[in-house]
PDB file of C-alpha atoms and ligand atoms in Angstrom:
ATOM      1  CA  MET A   1    -105.301  61.961 -74.500  1.00  0.00           C
ATOM      2  CA  LYS A   2    -103.075  59.428 -76.070  1.00  0.00           C
ATOM      3  CA  ILE A   3    -101.158  57.713 -73.471  1.00  0.00           C
ATOM      4  CA  GLY A   4     -97.887  55.695 -74.280  1.00  0.00           C
ATOM      5  CA  ILE A   5     -95.724  53.123 -72.207  1.00  0.00           C
ATOM      6  CA  TYR A   6     -92.066  52.870 -73.105  1.00  0.00           C
ATOM      7  CA  PRO A   7     -90.602  49.765 -71.482  1.00  0.00           C
ATOM      8  CA  GLY A   8     -86.923  48.686 -70.994  1.00  0.00           C
ATOM      9  CA  SER A   9     -84.210  47.869 -68.839  1.00  0.00           C
ATOM     10  CA  PHE A  10     -82.532  51.174 -69.033  1.00  0.00           C
ATOM     11  CA  ASP A  11     -79.267  49.867 -67.616  1.00  0.00           C
ATOM     12  CA  PRO A  12     -78.209  52.695 -67.854  1.00  0.00           C
ATOM     13  CA  ILE A  13     -80.585  55.132 -69.752  1.00  0.00           C
ATOM     14  CA  THR A  14     -78.589  56.590 -72.814  1.00  0.00           C
ATOM     15  CA  ASP A  15     -78.870  59.418 -75.179  1.00  0.00           C
ATOM     16  CA  GLY A  16     -80.687  57.034 -77.582  1.00  0.00           C
ATOM     17  CA  HIS A  17     -83.562  56.249 -75.067  1.00  0.00           C
ATOM     18  CA  ILE A  18     -83.818  59.979 -74.491  1.00  0.00           C
ATOM     19  CA  ASP A  19     -84.178  60.745 -78.138  1.00  0.00           C
ATOM     20  CA  ILE A  20     -86.861  58.221 -78.454  1.00  0.00           C
ATOM     21  CA  ILE A  21     -88.725  59.555 -75.458  1.00  0.00           C
ATOM     22  CA  LYS A  22     -88.626  63.141 -76.721  1.00  0.00           C
ATOM     23  CA  ARG A  23     -89.594  61.960 -80.167  1.00  0.00           C
ATOM     24  CA  SER A  24     -92.557  59.956 -78.862  1.00  0.00           C
ATOM     25  CA  LEU A  25     -93.927  63.029 -77.153  1.00  0.00           C
ATOM     26  CA  GLN A  26     -94.492  64.584 -80.544  1.00  0.00           C
ATOM     27  CA  VAL A  27     -96.954  61.585 -81.263  1.00  0.00           C
ATOM     28  CA  ILE A  28     -98.494  60.910 -77.932  1.00  0.00           C
ATOM     29  CA  ASP A  29     -99.577  63.182 -74.956  1.00  0.00           C
ATOM     30  CA  LYS A  30     -98.292  61.280 -72.098  1.00  0.00           C
ATOM     31  CA  LEU A  31     -95.349  58.766 -71.454  1.00  0.00           C
ATOM     32  CA  TYR A  32     -94.835  56.250 -68.735  1.00  0.00           C
ATOM     33  CA  VAL A  33     -91.139  55.119 -68.887  1.00  0.00           C
ATOM     34  CA  CYS A  34     -91.338  51.646 -67.613  1.00  0.00           C
ATOM     35  CA  VAL A  35     -88.176  50.099 -66.018  1.00  0.00           C
ATOM     36  CA  SER A  36     -88.326  46.376 -66.073  1.00  0.00           C
ATOM     37  CA  VAL A  37     -87.553  44.336 -63.061  1.00  0.00           C
ATOM     38  CA  ASN A  38     -87.755  40.726 -64.211  1.00  0.00           C
ATOM     39  CA  THR A  39     -85.758  40.763 -67.332  1.00  0.00           C
ATOM     40  CA  GLN A  40     -83.517  37.941 -68.098  1.00  0.00           C
ATOM     41  CA  LYS A  41     -80.594  40.196 -68.225  1.00  0.00           C
ATOM     42  CA  ASN A  42     -78.272  40.549 -65.124  1.00  0.00           C
ATOM     43  CA  THR A  43     -78.388  44.451 -64.819  1.00  0.00           C
ATOM     44  CA  LEU A  44     -75.264  46.387 -63.646  1.00  0.00           C
ATOM     45  CA  PHE A  45     -77.525  48.982 -61.835  1.00  0.00           C
ATOM     46  CA  THR A  46     -80.314  48.238 -59.278  1.00  0.00           C
ATOM     47  CA  LEU A  47     -83.716  48.997 -60.113  1.00  0.00           C
ATOM     48  CA  GLU A  48     -83.459  51.954 -57.881  1.00  0.00           C
ATOM     49  CA  GLU A  49     -80.355  53.362 -59.503  1.00  0.00           C
ATOM     50  CA  ARG A  50     -81.968  53.006 -62.907  1.00  0.00           C
ATOM     51  CA  ILE A  51     -84.968  54.833 -61.849  1.00  0.00           C
ATOM     52  CA  ASP A  52     -82.823  57.532 -60.099  1.00  0.00           C
ATOM     53  CA  MET A  53     -80.772  58.120 -63.291  1.00  0.00           C
ATOM     54  CA  ILE A  54     -83.998  58.383 -65.348  1.00  0.00           C
ATOM     55  CA  GLU A  55     -85.520  60.781 -63.087  1.00  0.00           C
ATOM     56  CA  ASN A  56     -82.417  63.016 -62.925  1.00  0.00           C
ATOM     57  CA  VAL A  57     -81.748  63.302 -66.603  1.00  0.00           C
ATOM     58  CA  LEU A  58     -85.334  63.824 -67.651  1.00  0.00           C
ATOM     59  CA  ASP A  59     -86.864  67.354 -67.399  1.00  0.00           C
ATOM     60  CA  LEU A  60     -89.807  65.898 -65.518  1.00  0.00           C
ATOM     61  CA  ASP A  61     -91.231  69.388 -64.732  1.00  0.00           C
ATOM     62  CA  HIS A  62     -91.685  70.134 -68.467  1.00  0.00           C
ATOM     63  CA  LEU A  63     -92.192  66.721 -69.987  1.00  0.00           C
ATOM     64  CA  ASN A  64     -95.493  64.761 -69.591  1.00  0.00           C
ATOM     65  CA  VAL A  65     -93.430  61.770 -68.471  1.00  0.00           C
ATOM     66  CA  GLU A  66     -93.698  59.529 -65.323  1.00  0.00           C
ATOM     67  CA  VAL A  67     -91.187  56.873 -64.563  1.00  0.00           C
ATOM     68  CA  CYS A  68     -92.635  53.487 -63.304  1.00  0.00           C
ATOM     69  CA  VAL A  69     -91.732  49.877 -62.467  1.00  0.00           C
ATOM     70  CA  ASN A  70     -92.596  47.174 -64.626  1.00  0.00           C
ATOM     71  CA  ASN A  71     -92.811  43.687 -63.103  1.00  0.00           C
ATOM     72  CA  THR A  72     -95.611  42.143 -65.175  1.00  0.00           C
ATOM     73  CA  LEU A  73     -96.477  41.711 -68.864  1.00  0.00           C
ATOM     74  CA  THR A  74     -95.923  44.890 -70.789  1.00  0.00           C
ATOM     75  CA  VAL A  75     -99.614  44.725 -72.137  1.00  0.00           C
ATOM     76  CA  LYS A  76    -101.045  44.413 -68.596  1.00  0.00           C
ATOM     77  CA  GLN A  77     -98.919  47.217 -67.285  1.00  0.00           C
ATOM     78  CA  ALA A  78    -100.237  49.223 -70.428  1.00  0.00           C
ATOM     79  CA  LYS A  79    -103.889  48.591 -69.531  1.00  0.00           C
ATOM     80  CA  ARG A  80    -103.431  49.210 -66.029  1.00  0.00           C
ATOM     81  CA  LEU A  81    -101.937  52.731 -67.160  1.00  0.00           C
ATOM     82  CA  LYS A  82    -104.763  53.143 -69.765  1.00  0.00           C
ATOM     83  CA  ALA A  83    -102.013  53.328 -72.306  1.00  0.00           C
ATOM     84  CA  THR A  84    -103.061  52.637 -75.904  1.00  0.00           C
ATOM     85  CA  HIS A  85     -99.399  52.444 -77.376  1.00  0.00           C
ATOM     86  CA  ILE A  86     -96.310  50.564 -76.579  1.00  0.00           C
ATOM     87  CA  ILE A  87     -93.316  52.766 -77.671  1.00  0.00           C
ATOM     88  CA  ARG A  88     -90.129  50.925 -78.954  1.00  0.00           C
ATOM     89  CA  GLY A  89     -87.041  52.421 -80.650  1.00  0.00           C
ATOM     90  CA  LEU A  90     -85.443  50.659 -83.702  1.00  0.00           C
ATOM     91  CA  ARG A  91     -81.928  50.813 -84.316  1.00  0.00           C
ATOM     92  CA  VAL A  92     -79.920  48.543 -86.579  1.00  0.00           C
ATOM     93  CA  LEU A  93     -81.629  45.542 -88.242  1.00  0.00           C
ATOM     94  CA  THR A  94     -80.735  43.273 -85.371  1.00  0.00           C
ATOM     95  CA  ASP A  95     -83.347  44.786 -83.365  1.00  0.00           C
ATOM     96  CA  PHE A  96     -86.044  43.970 -85.897  1.00  0.00           C
ATOM     97  CA  GLU A  97     -86.703  40.210 -85.253  1.00  0.00           C
ATOM     98  CA  TYR A  98     -86.905  40.539 -81.558  1.00  0.00           C
ATOM     99  CA  GLU A  99     -89.231  43.373 -81.851  1.00  0.00           C
ATOM    100  CA  PHE A 100     -91.239  41.638 -84.617  1.00  0.00           C
ATOM    101  CA  GLN A 101     -91.882  38.630 -82.403  1.00  0.00           C
ATOM    102  CA  MET A 102     -92.516  40.707 -79.285  1.00  0.00           C
ATOM    103  CA  THR A 103     -95.093  42.824 -81.205  1.00  0.00           C
ATOM    104  CA  HIS A 104     -96.954  39.656 -82.457  1.00  0.00           C
ATOM    105  CA  ALA A 105     -96.961  38.299 -79.068  1.00  0.00           C
ATOM    106  CA  ASN A 106     -98.197  41.402 -77.369  1.00  0.00           C
ATOM    107  CA  ARG A 107    -100.951  41.619 -80.165  1.00  0.00           C
ATOM    108  CA  VAL A 108    -102.162  38.111 -79.347  1.00  0.00           C
ATOM    109  CA  LEU A 109    -102.250  38.866 -75.743  1.00  0.00           C
ATOM    110  CA  ASP A 110    -104.207  42.287 -76.194  1.00  0.00           C
ATOM    111  CA  SER A 111    -105.334  43.218 -79.582  1.00  0.00           C
ATOM    112  CA  GLU A 112    -106.213  46.651 -78.341  1.00  0.00           C
ATOM    113  CA  ILE A 113    -102.688  47.983 -77.400  1.00  0.00           C
ATOM    114  CA  ASP A 114    -100.537  48.721 -80.398  1.00  0.00           C
ATOM    115  CA  THR A 115     -96.677  49.179 -80.555  1.00  0.00           C
ATOM    116  CA  LEU A 116     -95.336  52.382 -82.136  1.00  0.00           C
ATOM    117  CA  PHE A 117     -91.612  52.146 -83.459  1.00  0.00           C
ATOM    118  CA  LEU A 118     -89.533  55.255 -83.675  1.00  0.00           C
ATOM    119  CA  MET A 119     -86.291  54.889 -85.724  1.00  0.00           C
ATOM    120  CA  THR A 120     -83.452  56.138 -83.901  1.00  0.00           C
ATOM    121  CA  ASP A 121     -81.366  59.349 -84.866  1.00  0.00           C
ATOM    122  CA  ASN A 122     -78.428  58.262 -86.886  1.00  0.00           C
ATOM    123  CA  ARG A 123     -76.125  59.274 -84.119  1.00  0.00           C
ATOM    124  CA  TYR A 124     -77.423  56.601 -81.874  1.00  0.00           C
ATOM    125  CA  SER A 125     -78.058  53.768 -84.270  1.00  0.00           C
ATOM    126  CA  PHE A 126     -75.153  51.826 -82.702  1.00  0.00           C
ATOM    127  CA  LEU A 127     -75.612  52.800 -79.060  1.00  0.00           C
ATOM    128  CA  SER A 128     -76.941  50.530 -76.598  1.00  0.00           C
ATOM    129  CA  SER A 129     -76.578  50.299 -72.770  1.00  0.00           C
ATOM    130  CA  SER A 130     -74.268  47.221 -73.265  1.00  0.00           C
ATOM    131  CA  THR A 131     -71.997  49.346 -75.386  1.00  0.00           C
ATOM    132  CA  VAL A 132     -71.642  51.958 -72.949  1.00  0.00           C
ATOM    133  CA  LYS A 133     -70.905  49.498 -70.188  1.00  0.00           C
ATOM    134  CA  GLU A 134     -68.288  47.982 -72.240  1.00  0.00           C
ATOM    135  CA  ILE A 135     -66.692  51.315 -72.849  1.00  0.00           C
ATOM    136  CA  ALA A 136     -66.830  52.212 -69.118  1.00  0.00           C
ATOM    137  CA  ARG A 137     -65.314  48.838 -68.189  1.00  0.00           C
ATOM    138  CA  PHE A 138     -62.260  49.617 -70.317  1.00  0.00           C
ATOM    139  CA  GLY A 139     -62.121  53.518 -69.252  1.00  0.00           C
ATOM    140  CA  GLY A 140     -63.194  54.961 -72.357  1.00  0.00           C
ATOM    141  CA  GLU A 141     -64.973  58.223 -73.296  1.00  0.00           C
ATOM    142  CA  LEU A 142     -68.521  58.117 -72.199  1.00  0.00           C
ATOM    143  CA  GLU A 143     -69.561  61.788 -72.932  1.00  0.00           C
ATOM    144  CA  PRO A 144     -70.762  61.404 -76.474  1.00  0.00           C
ATOM    145  CA  PHE A 145     -73.471  58.801 -75.358  1.00  0.00           C
ATOM    146  CA  LEU A 146     -74.687  59.633 -71.955  1.00  0.00           C
ATOM    147  CA  PRO A 147     -75.939  62.751 -69.919  1.00  0.00           C
ATOM    148  CA  PRO A 148     -73.410  64.025 -67.434  1.00  0.00           C
ATOM    149  CA  TYR A 149     -75.215  62.419 -64.470  1.00  0.00           C
ATOM    150  CA  VAL A 150     -75.094  58.905 -66.042  1.00  0.00           C
ATOM    151  CA  VAL A 151     -71.381  59.415 -66.967  1.00  0.00           C
ATOM    152  CA  THR A 152     -70.670  59.940 -63.348  1.00  0.00           C
ATOM    153  CA  LYS A 153     -73.006  57.042 -62.080  1.00  0.00           C
ATOM    154  CA  LEU A 154     -71.316  54.554 -64.445  1.00  0.00           C
ATOM    155  CA  ARG A 155     -67.842  55.605 -63.674  1.00  0.00           C
ATOM    156  CA  GLU A 156     -68.508  55.009 -60.135  1.00  0.00           C
ATOM    157  CA  LYS A 157     -69.122  51.108 -61.122  1.00  0.00           C
ATOM    158  CA  PHE A 158     -65.716  51.037 -62.720  1.00  0.00           C
ATOM    159  CA  PRO A 159     -63.495  53.334 -60.593  1.00  0.00           C
ATOM    160  CA  GLN A 160     -60.183  51.888 -61.261  1.00  0.00           C
ATOM    161  CA  LYS A 161     -60.688  52.315 -65.037  1.00  0.00           C
ATOM    162  CA  SER A 162     -61.530  56.054 -64.803  1.00  0.00           C
ATOM    163  CA  VAL A 163     -60.030  58.140 -67.496  1.00  0.00           C
TER     164      VAL A 163
HETATM  165  P1  LIG B   1     -84.757  46.045 -73.285  1.00  0.00           P
HETATM  166  O1  LIG B   1     -84.021  45.749 -74.655  1.00  0.00           O
HETATM  167  O2  LIG B   1     -84.330  45.262 -72.194  1.00  0.00           O
HETATM  168  O3  LIG B   1     -86.176  46.107 -73.451  1.00  0.00           O
HETATM  169  P2  LIG B   1     -83.339  48.629 -73.336  1.00  0.00           P
HETATM  170  O4  LIG B   1     -83.175  49.635 -72.320  1.00  0.00           O
HETATM  171  O5  LIG B   1     -82.200  47.894 -73.987  1.00  0.00           O
HETATM  172  O6  LIG B   1     -84.312  47.464 -73.014  1.00  0.00           O
HETATM  173  O7  LIG B   1     -84.229  49.180 -74.672  1.00  0.00           O
HETATM  174  C1  LIG B   1     -85.384  49.701 -74.364  1.00  0.00           C
HETATM  175  C2  LIG B   1     -85.980  50.288 -75.877  1.00  0.00           C
HETATM  176  O8  LIG B   1     -85.029  51.352 -76.211  1.00  0.00           O
HETATM  177  C3  LIG B   1     -85.978  49.213 -76.901  1.00  0.00           C
HETATM  178  O9  LIG B   1     -87.071  49.502 -77.900  1.00  0.00           O
HETATM  179  C4  LIG B   1     -84.580  49.446 -77.745  1.00  0.00           C
HETATM  180  O10 LIG B   1     -84.699  49.099 -79.127  1.00  0.00           O
HETATM  181  C5  LIG B   1     -84.601  51.031 -77.654  1.00  0.00           C
HETATM  182  N1  LIG B   1     -83.301  51.645 -77.399  1.00  0.00           N
HETATM  183  C6  LIG B   1     -82.317  51.389 -77.026  1.00  0.00           C
HETATM  184  N2  LIG B   1     -81.016  51.952 -77.334  1.00  0.00           N
HETATM  185  C7  LIG B   1     -81.647  52.870 -78.426  1.00  0.00           C
HETATM  186  C8  LIG B   1     -80.833  53.752 -79.189  1.00  0.00           C
HETATM  187  N3  LIG B   1     -79.549  53.935 -79.173  1.00  0.00           N
HETATM  188  N4  LIG B   1     -81.802  54.221 -80.182  1.00  0.00           N
HETATM  189  C9  LIG B   1     -83.107  54.109 -80.161  1.00  0.00           C
HETATM  190  N5  LIG B   1     -83.731  53.212 -79.428  1.00  0.00           N
HETATM  191  C10 LIG B   1     -82.948  52.519 -78.593  1.00  0.00           C
END
């Protein structure tokens, strides 16, 4: 069985992340979606909120996906979960440099764990968690980018700006 780990902040999960999760399951058998605790980013949502949204929007009864917390190096977490692949999504070119550095660092740390990149669907190539937070802050339309449950949770963070 091929096991993958998909690390990220998921602050919040977007349709772009969901696309990568579903597509990765065509190549691997089981996926751990690992939510980062110690990122350098200041997250809008707490760890618990981010996990709650992921669990609510993924059909966990029918997908071989488990949600977990990542509070260590991704390669260490991968080893612990018996994962052989780190899954990452690629959007516009700007993702590339960062991902390139991370992949090489991870390879030095553990040469047995490989990184698998999936290119995003065109519809999501400019979509990021930061973008949807910015749209929410100014009361814009969120439905094209997020599952309804996440739209509700994000609107709760910016109640005065709701449209
Ligand atoms: P971080 O950048 O903190 O690792 P993110 O939650 O922003 O966490 O992203 C996690 C992964 O999902 C990254 O590989 C990122 O490139 C990918 N990703 C984010 N948004 C999209 C999108 N719209 N389409 C495809 N991949 C995406």
